[in-house]
Coordinates of C-alpha atoms in Angstrom, one line a residue:
M1 CA 126.8 -16.6 59.2
L2 CA 123.8 -14.7 60.1
S3 CA 124.9 -12.6 63.5
R4 CA 121.5 -13.7 64.9
I5 CA 123.2 -18.1 64.6
A6 CA 126.1 -17.0 65.8
E7 CA 124.5 -15.3 69.0
S8 CA 122.1 -18.6 68.9
L9 CA 125.8 -21.2 69.3
Y10 CA 127.4 -18.9 71.3
W11 CA 124.7 -18.6 74.3
M12 CA 123.9 -22.3 73.7
A13 CA 127.2 -22.3 74.8
R14 CA 127.2 -20.8 77.7
H15 CA 123.8 -22.1 79.1
L16 CA 125.4 -25.7 79.1
E17 CA 128.7 -24.7 80.9
R18 CA 127.3 -22.6 83.2
A19 CA 124.6 -25.4 84.0
D20 CA 127.1 -27.8 84.4
N21 CA 129.2 -25.2 86.6
T22 CA 125.9 -24.5 88.6
A23 CA 125.9 -28.1 89.4
R24 CA 129.2 -28.7 90.0
V25 CA 129.3 -25.8 93.0
L26 CA 126.3 -27.5 94.5
D27 CA 127.9 -30.6 94.6
I28 CA 130.6 -29.6 95.7
N29 CA 128.9 -27.6 98.8
V30 CA 126.5 -31.2 99.3
V31 CA 129.5 -33.3 99.8
H32 CA 131.2 -30.6 102.0
R33 CA 128.0 -30.1 104.2
L34 CA 128.5 -33.8 105.6
A35 CA 132.1 -34.0 105.7
A36 CA 131.7 -29.7 108.0
E37 CA 132.8 -29.2 111.2
E38 CA 130.0 -29.1 113.5
G39 CA 129.7 -25.3 113.9
L40 CA 129.5 -24.3 110.6
T41 CA 126.4 -23.2 110.2
E42 CA 123.8 -23.6 107.3
E43 CA 124.1 -20.3 106.1
G44 CA 128.4 -19.6 106.3
Q45 CA 128.2 -23.0 104.2
W46 CA 126.0 -22.2 101.4
L47 CA 125.7 -18.1 101.4
P48 CA 129.2 -18.0 99.4
L49 CA 127.5 -20.6 97.0
L50 CA 124.3 -18.2 96.8
T51 CA 127.5 -14.7 95.4
I52 CA 129.5 -16.8 92.8
L53 CA 126.4 -17.5 91.4
G54 CA 124.9 -14.1 91.4
A55 CA 121.0 -15.0 92.9
D56 CA 121.6 -13.3 96.8
D57 CA 118.9 -10.9 95.4
R58 CA 117.0 -13.5 93.6
Y59 CA 117.3 -15.8 97.0
A60 CA 116.4 -12.6 99.2
E61 CA 113.0 -12.1 96.8
T62 CA 112.2 -16.3 96.8
Y63 CA 112.5 -16.7 100.7
P64 CA 111.9 -13.0 102.4
D65 CA 112.1 -13.8 105.8
G66 CA 116.1 -14.8 105.1
R67 CA 116.3 -18.2 106.8
V68 CA 119.0 -20.7 105.0
S69 CA 118.5 -24.3 104.1
V70 CA 120.3 -26.9 101.8
Q71 CA 116.7 -27.6 100.3
R72 CA 116.1 -23.7 99.8
V73 CA 118.9 -23.4 98.1
I74 CA 119.0 -26.4 96.3
R75 CA 115.6 -25.9 94.7
L76 CA 116.4 -22.2 93.8
L77 CA 119.6 -23.2 91.8
T78 CA 118.3 -26.1 90.4
Q79 CA 114.5 -26.0 89.4
A80 CA 113.7 -23.1 90.5
E81 CA 110.9 -21.7 87.6
T82 CA 111.9 -18.0 88.5
N83 CA 115.6 -18.2 88.4
P84 CA 116.1 -18.0 85.6
G85 CA 120.3 -19.3 86.4
S86 CA 118.9 -22.9 87.6
I87 CA 120.4 -25.5 86.5
L88 CA 116.5 -26.6 84.5
N89 CA 116.0 -22.8 83.0
C90 CA 120.2 -22.3 81.7
L91 CA 119.4 -25.8 80.4
R92 CA 116.1 -24.8 78.7
L93 CA 117.9 -21.7 77.4
A94 CA 120.4 -23.9 75.4
R95 CA 118.3 -26.1 74.1
E96 CA 116.0 -22.8 72.6
N97 CA 119.5 -21.5 71.4
A98 CA 120.2 -25.3 69.6
R99 CA 117.1 -25.4 68.1
A100 CA 117.5 -22.1 66.0
A101 CA 121.0 -22.7 65.1
R102 CA 119.6 -26.1 63.7
D103 CA 121.4 -26.2 60.7
R104 CA 124.4 -25.0 62.1
I105 CA 124.9 -28.3 65.4
S106 CA 125.5 -31.8 64.0
T107 CA 122.4 -34.1 64.9
P108 CA 124.1 -35.9 67.7
V109 CA 124.9 -32.4 69.6
W110 CA 121.3 -31.4 69.3
E111 CA 119.3 -34.9 70.1
T112 CA 121.6 -35.0 72.8
I113 CA 120.7 -31.5 74.1
D114 CA 116.7 -32.2 73.2
A115 CA 117.5 -35.6 75.4
L116 CA 119.1 -33.4 78.3
C117 CA 116.5 -31.2 78.9
R118 CA 113.6 -33.1 77.9
T119 CA 114.8 -35.2 80.9
A120 CA 115.7 -32.7 83.4
E121 CA 112.3 -31.6 83.1
A122 CA 110.5 -35.2 83.4
R123 CA 112.8 -35.6 86.6
L124 CA 112.0 -32.4 88.2
K125 CA 109.0 -31.8 88.5
A126 CA 109.3 -33.2 91.9
T127 CA 110.8 -31.4 94.2
L128 CA 114.3 -32.3 94.7
P129 CA 115.2 -33.7 98.2
P130 CA 119.4 -32.9 98.6
W131 CA 119.8 -36.8 99.1
Q132 CA 119.0 -37.2 95.3
A133 CA 120.0 -34.2 94.5
A134 CA 124.6 -35.7 94.0
E135 CA 123.4 -38.1 91.7
F136 CA 121.4 -35.9 89.6
H137 CA 124.2 -33.4 89.0
A138 CA 126.5 -35.8 88.3
F139 CA 124.1 -36.5 84.8
V140 CA 123.9 -33.3 84.3
H141 CA 127.8 -33.6 84.1
R142 CA 127.8 -36.4 82.0
E143 CA 125.6 -35.0 79.8
V144 CA 127.0 -31.8 79.2
A145 CA 130.3 -33.4 78.5
T146 CA 128.8 -35.2 76.6
V147 CA 127.4 -33.4 74.5
Y148 CA 131.2 -31.1 74.3
G149 CA 132.7 -34.3 73.2
L150 CA 130.2 -34.5 70.2
A151 CA 130.4 -31.4 68.9
Q152 CA 134.0 -31.9 69.0
G153 CA 134.0 -35.1 67.5
T154 CA 130.8 -34.5 64.6
M155 CA 131.1 -30.4 63.7
M156 CA 133.1 -28.8 60.9
R157 CA 135.8 -27.0 62.5
G158 CA 134.7 -23.0 61.4
E159 CA 132.1 -20.4 62.8
A160 CA 129.9 -22.7 63.7
H161 CA 132.1 -24.1 65.7
S162 CA 134.3 -21.5 67.3
F163 CA 131.5 -19.5 68.6
T164 CA 130.7 -22.1 70.0
R165 CA 133.6 -22.8 72.1
F166 CA 134.1 -18.9 72.6
G167 CA 131.2 -19.4 74.5
A168 CA 131.9 -22.2 76.7
L169 CA 135.1 -20.2 77.4
Q170 CA 133.9 -17.4 78.3
E171 CA 132.1 -18.4 80.7
R172 CA 134.1 -21.0 82.4
A173 CA 136.5 -18.2 82.6
D174 CA 134.2 -16.2 84.8
M175 CA 132.6 -18.6 86.7
T176 CA 136.7 -19.7 87.6
A177 CA 137.1 -16.5 88.8
R178 CA 134.3 -16.0 90.9
I179 CA 135.4 -19.5 92.7
L180 CA 139.1 -18.5 93.5
D181 CA 137.2 -14.5 94.4
V182 CA 134.6 -15.7 96.9
R183 CA 136.1 -18.6 98.0
Y184 CA 139.2 -16.7 99.1
H185 CA 137.7 -14.1 101.2
L186 CA 135.6 -17.0 103.3
L187 CA 137.3 -19.9 103.2
L188 CA 139.1 -18.7 106.4
P189 CA 138.3 -15.4 108.2
D190 CA 140.3 -16.5 111.0
P191 CA 144.0 -15.7 109.9
S192 CA 145.5 -18.3 113.2
L193 CA 143.7 -21.3 111.4
V194 CA 146.4 -20.7 108.3
G195 CA 147.8 -23.4 108.1
S196 CA 145.5 -25.7 110.0
P197 CA 143.5 -28.9 108.5
L198 CA 140.7 -26.8 107.8
D199 CA 143.3 -24.3 105.6
Y200 CA 143.4 -27.0 103.7
Y201 CA 140.6 -28.9 103.9
Q202 CA 138.6 -26.0 102.3
W203 CA 141.7 -24.7 99.9
G204 CA 141.4 -28.4 99.1
V205 CA 137.4 -27.8 98.3
L206 CA 138.3 -25.0 96.0
L207 CA 139.9 -27.5 93.7
K208 CA 137.7 -30.1 94.1
S209 CA 134.8 -27.2 92.6
L210 CA 137.0 -27.0 89.9
S211 CA 137.9 -30.4 89.0
G212 CA 141.4 -29.7 89.6
F213 CA 142.7 -31.2 92.9
D214 CA 143.8 -34.7 91.3
A215 CA 146.0 -32.7 88.5
Y216 CA 147.3 -30.0 91.6
R217 CA 148.7 -32.9 93.7
R218 CA 150.6 -34.4 90.4
L219 CA 152.5 -31.1 90.3
Y220 CA 152.6 -29.4 93.3
Q221 CA 154.2 -32.0 96.2
A222 CA 154.6 -29.0 99.1
G223 CA 150.5 -29.9 99.5
V224 CA 147.9 -27.7 99.5
R225 CA 149.6 -23.9 99.3
P226 CA 146.9 -20.7 98.8
V227 CA 150.1 -19.4 96.9
D228 CA 150.0 -22.9 94.8
V229 CA 146.5 -23.1 94.7
I230 CA 146.8 -19.3 93.5
D231 CA 149.7 -20.2 90.9
F232 CA 147.6 -23.1 89.5
V233 CA 143.6 -21.4 89.0
I234 CA 145.4 -18.4 87.2
L235 CA 148.5 -18.8 85.6
N236 CA 148.5 -22.5 85.0
P237 CA 148.7 -23.1 80.8
D238 CA 147.4 -26.8 80.7
F239 CA 145.0 -26.7 83.0
P240 CA 142.1 -26.2 81.2
R241 CA 139.7 -24.3 83.8
S242 CA 142.5 -22.0 84.3
L243 CA 142.4 -18.1 83.5
V244 CA 145.5 -18.0 81.4
Y245 CA 144.0 -21.3 79.5
C246 CA 141.0 -20.0 79.3
V247 CA 141.6 -17.1 77.0
S248 CA 144.5 -18.6 75.2
R249 CA 141.7 -20.5 73.7
L250 CA 139.7 -17.7 73.3
E251 CA 142.1 -16.3 71.2
R252 CA 142.2 -19.5 68.7
S253 CA 138.6 -19.4 68.7
L254 CA 138.4 -15.8 67.1
E255 CA 141.1 -16.4 64.8
R256 CA 138.6 -19.0 63.5
I257 CA 135.9 -16.9 63.9
G258 CA 137.6 -13.6 62.1
Q259 CA 137.8 -10.3 63.4
R260 CA 135.7 -7.4 62.2
P261 CA 137.1 -3.9 60.9
E262 CA 136.8 -1.6 63.4
G263 CA 136.0 -4.6 65.9
E264 CA 137.1 -4.2 69.4
V265 CA 137.2 -8.4 70.1
G266 CA 140.9 -8.2 69.6
A267 CA 141.3 -5.3 71.7
C268 CA 139.6 -6.8 74.7
L269 CA 141.8 -9.9 74.5
E270 CA 144.6 -8.1 74.3
R271 CA 143.8 -6.4 77.5
L272 CA 142.6 -10.3 79.4
R273 CA 146.0 -11.3 78.0
A274 CA 147.8 -8.8 79.6
H275 CA 146.8 -9.0 82.5
L276 CA 147.5 -12.4 83.2
A277 CA 151.6 -11.9 81.7
G278 CA 154.4 -11.3 83.3
V279 CA 152.7 -11.5 86.8
G280 CA 153.2 -14.4 89.4
A281 CA 151.4 -16.3 92.2
A282 CA 153.2 -14.2 94.9
D283 CA 153.1 -10.9 93.1
I284 CA 149.3 -11.2 92.5
M285 CA 149.1 -11.8 96.4
A286 CA 150.5 -8.4 96.8
Q287 CA 148.6 -6.3 94.9
G288 CA 145.3 -8.0 96.7
L289 CA 143.5 -11.3 94.6
H290 CA 140.8 -9.2 95.1
E291 CA 141.4 -6.6 92.3
Y292 CA 143.5 -8.5 90.6
L293 CA 140.5 -10.7 90.1
D294 CA 138.0 -7.8 89.7
A295 CA 139.6 -6.2 87.2
F296 CA 140.1 -9.8 85.5
L297 CA 136.1 -9.5 85.3
T298 CA 135.7 -6.4 84.6
A299 CA 138.0 -7.1 81.5
L300 CA 136.4 -10.0 80.9
L301 CA 132.3 -8.2 80.6
E302 CA 134.0 -5.5 78.4
L303 CA 135.3 -8.2 75.7
S304 CA 130.9 -9.7 76.3
D305 CA 130.1 -6.4 75.6
A306 CA 132.4 -5.4 72.5
L307 CA 131.3 -9.0 71.1
T308 CA 127.2 -8.2 71.1
R309 CA 128.6 -4.8 69.4
D310 CA 131.4 -6.6 66.5
Y311 CA 128.9 -9.7 66.0
F312 CA 125.6 -10.1 66.8
N313 CA 124.5 -6.1 66.5
H314 CA 123.5 -6.6 62.7
D315 CA 123.0 -9.8 60.3
V316 CA 125.9 -9.9 57.0

């Protein structure tokens, strides 16, 4: 496969996953805002989300007065032309990459991505008000899930499918680690509130933002405890958004793609796997969750760089 085609498939999937993840955390924040305690400011509600998505600087450039509001955040992250990471721009980039790899994806996958992007463009011509945001984000969830389902059911298993899976899983692992890291630090700044209803509620919000609340409750009978949430989100091999799950599936995708002689991707994946192996949630908390996740994100970035060097820099 030509390296430019492989790169297009990889980025098609990453942009789709990024659009879905952005819609997911925005949606949860909107719901959380409606149920939040009266003392919680809009800054306290929305700044963590901007940090998770790496949009702090972009927000400051766009709104130099520094005032944070739900309308501004939704606009920046959903439809702003000036924000490369907005949902609208992610969908456009996904379509652009899908078009470049048109002959390697099935017709249903292409048609669904194209229709998703065209519909989003039409619906976002006007400013999206907060009370309509949840419905739009649900639409993005459904359509991205449809693309994944169609890819699973209609694409031949081989390099094209594996590069697509690789991009989606890498983006998912990145977002899971960022959500857990930022939320952990900002969820409950006052230790006296540990074990309070607010503590339970905010850890529940974190699980919902990862679509893991119901599965967590079925697996853990002791209620929502930080150590169990960390075990579930990082180490559970069956939760599709856990770090362990994503890394194990990345390894499977690489097996189908085939490693390059003298390539670095295999070694990077081995470092990620070793980082997650032989450690428990209590160990992670003891050594510092932020430090642990920061090391994971650094290794994930090294994987991305190695992938570019191994597969995307020249045609074969």
